[in-house]
C-alpha cells in the first residue's frame, strides 16, 4: 500500500486550539487546598504549576495558575465592512448609514379631515422611539389657509410645530417609561373666531427593555480606605460645575435646525449595550471563602452604546449647533448638539474633538474620534438623544422621513 503524505497546511485546523492558561487571584482567607477543590486541580499539581512548597503561606493578591483552558478552533470571520452611503428615507429625506446597517422603514398613520391631513411616522409606535408629525393641506388644496392657528399636543404634552413650505412639521417623543397604550393626538386648527379641535387615538406598544446583572467585588469593609476629604470636596465642586453647565445647555430653546438629512454616528454598526437597559448592580466581598452580599442598586442606561475603538470616527446625527464640547468626569469627552425645539444629541467618552462650542455642523460631519474617557470599562460611543428632556433610542431618528 502506498501512503500519500499531504502537506500540513492542507489538513485543516487542529482539533483544538492552543490552550490558554487559567489564573486565579488569591483572596483573604483562601487556602491552597480550597483552591484545589474549587478548580478540581490535584494539590500536588497546583504546587508544581506555581512553584509552591508544602506549608508555604499564600499571600492575598497573588495570582495562581489553576489550569489550562482548551477551546475549539474558531472559524475565521470576515471583517465587518467599514464605510458609509446615503440612502433615501422618504421621497425627500436622505440618511447616511454604515455599509452593514439599514435603518428600518417607518410605520405610518394618516388622519384626514376637511381642514388638513396629519401624518405620523415612527420606526415603531412603541415606547422609546422618536416620532415625526406632518400637517399638510387636504388632497387637492394647494396650501393651508393663511393665518391658521395650529396647535398640537401628544399625550397632553405640547408639540412645538415648525412652519414649512408644505405646512407644519415636528419631532416628538414616545417616552420609554410611560405612555404605553392609547395616546391622544390633539390638534387645534382655524382662525378666530372659528377654531376647530380634532382628536385621534394612537396605540403605543409597550417595549420590553432588557435587564443585565453586574457583580462587583468591593472587598471586605475593613480593607476599604476612607476617602480623602480634600478629594471628596474637589469632586463635589467638579460635579457642581458640570451640573450647572448641563443645566444651561439643556435649557436652550432654539429655533428648528433640522433639515431633510440625518446620519448614523458611526461608519460601522454594532450595538454593545441596548437603550434603556435596566442595569442591576450586586456588590459583594469574600470572607472565609464565602461570598457575602454587600449592597445592591440599579439604574437605567439612558443611551445606546455603539462599538467604537479608540480613534474610530464619530459623526453628527443631524444639523445643529455644538453647545458643549468639554471633558466631564462621568461622560468623558462630551459633545452635545442642539438641533432646535429642545432636541439634543449627545456623544460621550470621545478620544478627541474635531469641533468646538458654537460651531454649526451638518448631518454626517466628523465630530471627533471614539475613546474610553470618563466612567467606562472599554472604548465605545455612548449615543444619546433627548427630545424636550425625554431620553429616546437615538437610532430611531434615522427611520423618520423628516423634512423641514
Coordinates of C-alpha atoms in Angstrom, one line a residue:
X1 CA 0.0 0.0 0.0
X2 CA 1.3 3.5 -0.9
X3 CA 0.7 6.2 1.6
X4 CA 0.2 9.8 0.3
X5 CA 1.6 12.4 2.6
X6 CA -0.2 15.8 2.4
X7 CA 1.4 19.0 3.5
X8 CA 0.1 20.0 6.9
X9 CA -1.4 23.2 5.5
X10 CA -4.0 21.1 3.6
X11 CA -5.1 19.1 6.5
X12 CA -7.2 21.9 8.0
X13 CA -7.1 23.3 11.6
X14 CA -6.1 21.2 14.5
X15 CA -8.8 19.6 16.5
X16 CA -8.2 22.0 19.4
X17 CA -6.7 25.5 19.6
X18 CA -3.7 26.0 21.8
X19 CA -4.5 26.0 25.5
X20 CA -5.0 29.3 27.3
X21 CA -3.9 29.4 31.0
X22 CA -6.5 30.0 33.7
X23 CA -5.5 32.2 36.6
X24 CA -7.0 32.9 40.0
X25 CA -6.2 35.9 42.3
X26 CA -5.8 34.8 45.9
X27 CA -8.3 36.5 48.3
X28 CA -8.1 36.9 52.1
X29 CA -8.9 33.6 53.8
X30 CA -8.1 31.4 50.8
X31 CA -6.2 28.1 51.3
X32 CA -4.3 26.1 48.7
X33 CA -6.5 23.0 49.5
X34 CA -9.7 25.1 49.0
X35 CA -8.4 26.4 45.7
X36 CA -7.5 22.9 44.7
X37 CA -11.1 21.7 45.3
X38 CA -12.7 24.8 43.7
X39 CA -10.8 24.3 40.4
X40 CA -10.6 20.5 40.6
X41 CA -6.8 20.5 40.3
X42 CA -4.8 18.0 42.4
X43 CA -3.0 19.7 45.2
X44 CA 0.5 18.4 44.1
X45 CA -0.2 19.6 40.5
X46 CA -1.2 23.0 41.8
X47 CA 2.0 23.3 43.7
X48 CA 4.1 22.3 40.7
X49 CA 2.4 24.8 38.4
X50 CA 3.1 27.7 40.7
X51 CA 6.4 26.6 42.3
X52 CA 4.9 26.4 45.8
X53 CA 6.5 24.4 48.7
X54 CA 4.4 22.4 51.2
X55 CA 3.2 24.6 54.1
X56 CA 4.0 27.8 52.2
X57 CA 1.7 30.7 53.2
X58 CA -0.5 32.2 50.5
X59 CA -0.4 36.0 50.2
X60 CA -3.7 37.7 49.3
X61 CA -3.4 39.3 45.8
X62 CA -1.1 36.7 44.4
X63 CA -2.1 35.2 41.0
X64 CA -2.0 31.4 40.8
X65 CA -2.2 29.3 37.6
X66 CA -5.0 26.9 38.2
X67 CA -5.2 25.1 34.8
X68 CA -5.3 25.3 31.1
X69 CA -8.5 26.1 29.2
X70 CA -8.8 24.4 25.8
X71 CA -11.2 25.6 23.2
X72 CA -12.1 24.6 19.8
X73 CA -10.5 26.5 17.0
X74 CA -12.8 29.3 15.9
X75 CA -13.7 29.7 12.2
X76 CA -12.3 32.7 10.6
X77 CA -14.8 35.6 10.5
X78 CA -14.9 38.2 7.7
X79 CA -14.1 41.7 8.9
X80 CA -17.2 43.9 9.1
X81 CA -17.4 46.4 6.3
X82 CA -16.4 49.9 7.2
X83 CA -17.8 52.8 5.2
X84 CA -21.0 54.8 4.6
X85 CA -23.5 55.5 1.9
X86 CA -26.5 57.8 1.6
X87 CA -29.9 56.1 1.4
X88 CA -33.4 57.5 0.8
X89 CA -35.8 57.6 3.8
X90 CA -38.8 59.0 2.2
X91 CA -39.2 61.0 -1.1
X92 CA -37.2 64.0 0.2
X93 CA -35.1 62.6 3.0
X94 CA -31.5 61.2 2.9
X95 CA -29.8 59.3 5.7
X96 CA -26.1 58.4 5.9
X97 CA -25.7 54.8 7.0
X98 CA -22.9 52.3 7.6
X99 CA -22.5 49.7 4.9
X100 CA -23.5 47.0 7.4
X101 CA -26.8 48.7 8.6
X102 CA -30.1 49.5 7.1
X103 CA -32.5 51.7 9.0
X104 CA -36.0 50.1 9.2
X105 CA -38.7 51.7 7.1
X106 CA -41.1 53.7 9.3
X107 CA -44.6 52.8 10.4
X108 CA -47.1 55.4 9.3
X109 CA -50.5 56.7 10.4
X110 CA -52.7 59.1 8.4
X111 CA -55.6 61.1 9.8
X112 CA -57.8 63.2 7.4
X113 CA -60.5 65.8 7.9
X114 CA -61.9 68.8 6.0
X115 CA -59.2 71.2 7.2
X116 CA -55.9 69.3 6.9
X117 CA -54.2 65.9 6.7
X118 CA -52.0 64.7 9.6
X119 CA -49.3 62.1 9.0
X120 CA -47.4 60.4 11.8
X121 CA -44.2 58.3 11.4
X122 CA -42.1 56.3 13.8
X123 CA -39.6 53.4 13.4
X124 CA -42.2 51.7 15.6
X125 CA -45.1 53.2 17.5
X126 CA -43.6 51.8 20.7
X127 CA -42.0 53.2 23.9
X128 CA -38.6 54.8 23.5
X129 CA -38.8 55.8 19.8
X130 CA -38.7 59.3 18.2
X131 CA -41.8 60.2 16.2
X132 CA -42.4 62.7 13.4
X133 CA -45.6 64.6 12.6
X134 CA -46.6 66.5 9.4
X135 CA -49.6 68.6 8.9
X136 CA -50.5 69.2 5.2
X137 CA -53.4 70.7 3.2
X138 CA -56.1 68.2 2.3
X139 CA -55.8 66.5 -1.0
X140 CA -56.5 68.8 -3.9
X141 CA -55.8 72.0 -2.0
X142 CA -52.6 73.9 -2.7
X143 CA -51.9 75.2 0.8
X144 CA -53.2 75.5 4.3
X145 CA -55.3 78.7 4.9
X146 CA -53.2 81.8 5.7
X147 CA -53.2 82.9 9.4
X148 CA -54.3 79.5 10.6
X149 CA -53.9 78.7 14.3
X150 CA -52.2 75.3 14.6
X151 CA -51.5 73.7 18.0
X152 CA -50.5 70.1 18.6
X153 CA -50.4 68.0 21.7
X154 CA -49.5 64.4 22.2
X155 CA -50.3 62.6 25.4
X156 CA -51.2 66.0 26.9
X157 CA -47.7 67.5 26.1
X158 CA -47.3 70.4 23.7
X159 CA -45.5 69.5 20.5
X160 CA -43.7 72.6 19.0
X161 CA -44.5 72.9 15.4
X162 CA -42.2 74.4 12.7
X163 CA -43.8 76.1 9.6
X164 CA -42.6 74.6 6.4
X165 CA -43.2 75.1 2.7
X166 CA -45.8 72.2 2.8
X167 CA -47.4 73.0 6.1
X168 CA -46.1 72.2 9.6
X169 CA -43.7 69.5 11.0
X170 CA -42.4 68.4 14.4
X171 CA -40.4 65.7 16.1
X172 CA -41.8 64.4 19.4
X173 CA -41.2 61.6 21.9
X174 CA -42.8 58.2 22.6
X175 CA -41.4 58.1 26.2
X176 CA -39.7 54.9 27.3
X177 CA -41.1 54.8 30.8
X178 CA -44.7 56.0 30.3
X179 CA -47.4 56.3 27.7
X180 CA -48.0 52.7 26.7
X181 CA -51.5 52.0 25.4
X182 CA -53.8 54.5 23.8
X183 CA -52.4 58.0 23.5
X184 CA -54.3 61.1 22.3
X185 CA -53.1 63.3 19.4
X186 CA -54.9 66.6 19.8
X187 CA -54.9 69.3 17.1
X188 CA -56.4 72.8 17.1
X189 CA -56.8 74.5 13.7
X190 CA -58.5 77.6 12.3
X191 CA -58.7 81.3 12.6
X192 CA -60.6 83.4 15.1
X193 CA -63.5 83.0 15.8
X194 CA -63.8 79.6 14.2
X195 CA -61.3 77.3 16.0
X196 CA -61.8 73.6 15.4
X197 CA -60.4 70.9 17.6
X198 CA -59.6 67.4 16.5
X199 CA -58.5 64.3 18.4
X200 CA -57.1 61.0 17.3
X201 CA -56.1 57.8 19.1
X202 CA -52.6 56.4 18.7
X203 CA -51.8 52.9 20.0
X204 CA -48.3 52.9 21.6
X205 CA -46.9 49.5 22.3
X206 CA -45.0 48.6 25.5
X207 CA -41.3 47.9 24.9
X208 CA -39.7 45.0 26.8
X209 CA -36.4 46.7 27.6
X210 CA -33.6 44.3 28.6
X211 CA -32.0 43.8 32.0
X212 CA -28.4 42.9 32.9
X213 CA -26.7 42.0 36.2
X214 CA -23.3 43.4 37.1
X215 CA -21.5 41.8 40.0
X216 CA -18.7 43.8 41.6
X217 CA -16.3 42.6 44.3
X218 CA -15.8 45.6 46.5
X219 CA -13.5 43.8 49.1
X220 CA -14.3 43.4 52.8
X221 CA -15.2 46.6 54.7
X222 CA -12.0 46.6 56.7
X223 CA -9.9 46.8 53.5
X224 CA -11.7 49.9 52.2
X225 CA -9.9 53.2 52.6
X226 CA -11.6 56.3 53.8
X227 CA -11.8 58.9 51.1
X228 CA -9.5 61.9 51.4
X229 CA -11.8 64.9 52.4
X230 CA -9.9 67.2 50.0
X231 CA -10.5 64.8 47.1
X232 CA -14.2 64.5 48.1
X233 CA -14.5 68.3 48.1
X234 CA -12.8 68.6 44.8
X235 CA -15.1 66.1 43.1
X236 CA -18.1 67.7 44.6
X237 CA -17.1 71.1 43.2
X238 CA -16.4 69.5 39.8
X239 CA -19.9 67.8 39.9
X240 CA -21.5 71.2 40.7
X241 CA -19.7 73.0 37.8
X242 CA -20.6 70.2 35.4
X243 CA -24.3 70.2 36.6
X244 CA -24.6 73.9 36.0
X245 CA -23.1 73.6 32.5
X246 CA -25.5 70.8 31.6
X247 CA -28.4 72.7 33.0
X248 CA -27.6 75.8 30.9
X249 CA -27.2 73.6 27.8
X250 CA -30.4 71.7 28.1
X251 CA -32.4 74.8 29.0
X252 CA -31.7 76.2 25.4
X253 CA -34.8 76.5 23.3
X254 CA -33.5 77.4 19.8
X255 CA -35.4 77.6 16.5
X256 CA -35.5 74.4 14.5
X257 CA -32.2 73.4 12.7
X258 CA -33.2 70.0 11.4
X259 CA -33.4 69.6 7.7
X260 CA -34.0 66.6 5.4
X261 CA -30.8 64.8 6.3
X262 CA -29.7 62.5 9.2
X263 CA -26.7 60.3 9.8
X264 CA -25.6 57.3 11.8
X265 CA -22.9 58.4 14.3
X266 CA -20.5 55.6 13.2
X267 CA -19.2 54.1 10.0
X268 CA -19.8 50.6 11.2
X269 CA -22.8 49.4 13.1
X270 CA -22.5 47.2 16.2
X271 CA -24.6 47.7 19.3
X272 CA -22.8 46.7 22.5
X273 CA -25.5 47.8 25.1
X274 CA -29.1 48.5 24.3
X275 CA -31.0 51.7 25.1
X276 CA -32.9 51.8 28.5
X277 CA -31.4 48.5 29.7
X278 CA -32.0 48.0 33.4
X279 CA -28.6 47.5 35.0
X280 CA -28.8 45.7 38.3
X281 CA -25.6 46.0 40.4
X282 CA -24.7 43.5 43.0
X283 CA -21.8 44.4 45.3
X284 CA -20.2 41.6 47.3
X285 CA -17.0 40.6 49.1
X286 CA -15.5 37.3 50.3
X287 CA -14.9 36.2 53.9
X288 CA -13.7 32.7 54.8
X289 CA -14.3 31.6 51.2
X290 CA -18.0 32.7 51.4
X291 CA -19.4 35.3 49.2
X292 CA -21.3 37.9 51.2
X293 CA -23.7 40.4 49.7
X294 CA -22.7 44.0 50.4
X295 CA -25.3 46.2 48.7
X296 CA -27.4 46.3 45.6
X297 CA -28.5 49.1 43.2
X298 CA -29.9 49.6 39.7
X299 CA -30.2 52.3 37.1
X300 CA -31.5 52.7 33.5
X301 CA -29.0 53.0 30.7
X302 CA -30.4 56.1 29.0
X303 CA -28.3 55.9 25.9
X304 CA -27.2 53.4 23.3
X305 CA -23.7 52.0 23.3
X306 CA -22.1 51.5 19.9
X307 CA -18.8 49.8 19.2
X308 CA -16.0 52.3 18.6
X309 CA -12.4 51.5 19.1
X310 CA -10.0 54.3 20.1
X311 CA -9.6 56.6 17.1
X312 CA -12.7 55.4 15.2
X313 CA -14.7 58.4 13.6
X314 CA -17.8 59.9 15.2
X315 CA -20.3 61.8 13.1
X316 CA -23.1 64.3 13.8
X317 CA -26.6 62.7 13.5
X318 CA -28.3 65.9 12.2
X319 CA -27.8 69.5 11.5
X320 CA -27.3 71.7 14.6
X321 CA -25.0 73.8 16.7
X322 CA -22.4 72.4 19.1
X323 CA -23.3 73.7 22.6
X324 CA -21.0 71.5 24.6
X325 CA -17.5 70.1 23.8
X326 CA -16.0 69.5 27.2
X327 CA -14.3 66.9 29.4
X328 CA -16.6 65.7 32.2
X329 CA -16.0 63.2 34.9
X330 CA -18.6 60.6 34.0
X331 CA -19.2 61.4 30.4
X332 CA -15.5 61.8 29.5
X333 CA -15.0 64.0 26.4
X334 CA -18.6 65.0 25.8
X335 CA -20.3 66.7 22.8
X336 CA -23.9 68.0 22.8
X337 CA -25.5 69.3 19.6
X338 CA -28.6 71.5 19.8
X339 CA -31.0 70.7 16.9
X340 CA -33.7 73.2 17.9
X341 CA -37.0 72.9 19.7
X342 CA -35.2 71.4 22.7
X343 CA -33.9 68.4 20.7
X344 CA -30.4 67.4 21.5
X345 CA -28.0 64.6 20.6
X346 CA -25.0 63.7 22.9
X347 CA -21.8 61.8 22.2
X348 CA -19.8 60.5 25.2
X349 CA -16.4 59.0 26.0
X350 CA -14.7 60.5 23.0
X351 CA -10.9 60.5 22.5
X352 CA -10.7 63.9 20.8
X353 CA -12.8 66.7 19.4
X354 CA -12.8 68.0 15.8
X355 CA -15.3 70.7 16.5
X356 CA -15.7 73.4 19.1
X357 CA -18.6 75.0 21.0
X358 CA -20.6 77.5 19.0
X359 CA -19.8 75.7 15.7
X360 CA -22.7 74.8 13.3
X361 CA -22.4 71.2 11.9
X362 CA -24.2 69.2 9.3
X363 CA -25.5 65.6 9.4
X364 CA -22.6 63.3 8.8
X365 CA -19.9 65.8 9.7
X366 CA -16.9 64.5 11.6
X367 CA -17.1 65.4 15.3
X368 CA -14.0 63.6 16.5
X369 CA -12.9 60.1 17.5
X370 CA -14.2 57.4 19.8
X371 CA -12.4 56.7 23.0
X372 CA -12.5 55.4 26.6
X373 CA -12.7 58.7 28.6
X374 CA -14.9 59.1 31.7
X375 CA -16.5 56.2 33.5
X376 CA -16.1 53.3 31.1
X377 CA -14.9 49.7 31.1
X378 CA -13.6 50.0 27.5
X379 CA -13.7 52.1 24.4
X380 CA -17.1 52.8 22.8
X381 CA -19.5 55.5 21.9
X382 CA -22.4 56.2 24.2
X383 CA -25.0 57.9 22.0
X384 CA -27.9 59.8 23.4
X385 CA -31.0 61.6 22.0
X386 CA -33.2 63.8 24.1
X387 CA -36.5 65.3 22.9
X388 CA -37.6 68.0 25.4
X389 CA -36.0 66.2 28.2
X390 CA -37.2 62.7 27.3
X391 CA -34.4 60.2 26.5
X392 CA -35.0 58.2 23.3
X393 CA -33.2 55.4 21.4
X394 CA -31.0 57.6 19.1
X395 CA -31.1 55.4 16.0
X396 CA -34.9 55.6 15.9
X397 CA -34.3 59.1 14.5
X398 CA -32.8 57.5 11.3
X399 CA -36.1 55.9 10.3
X400 CA -38.0 59.2 10.2
X401 CA -38.7 60.9 6.8
X402 CA -38.1 64.3 8.3
X403 CA -38.1 67.4 6.0
X404 CA -38.0 70.9 7.4

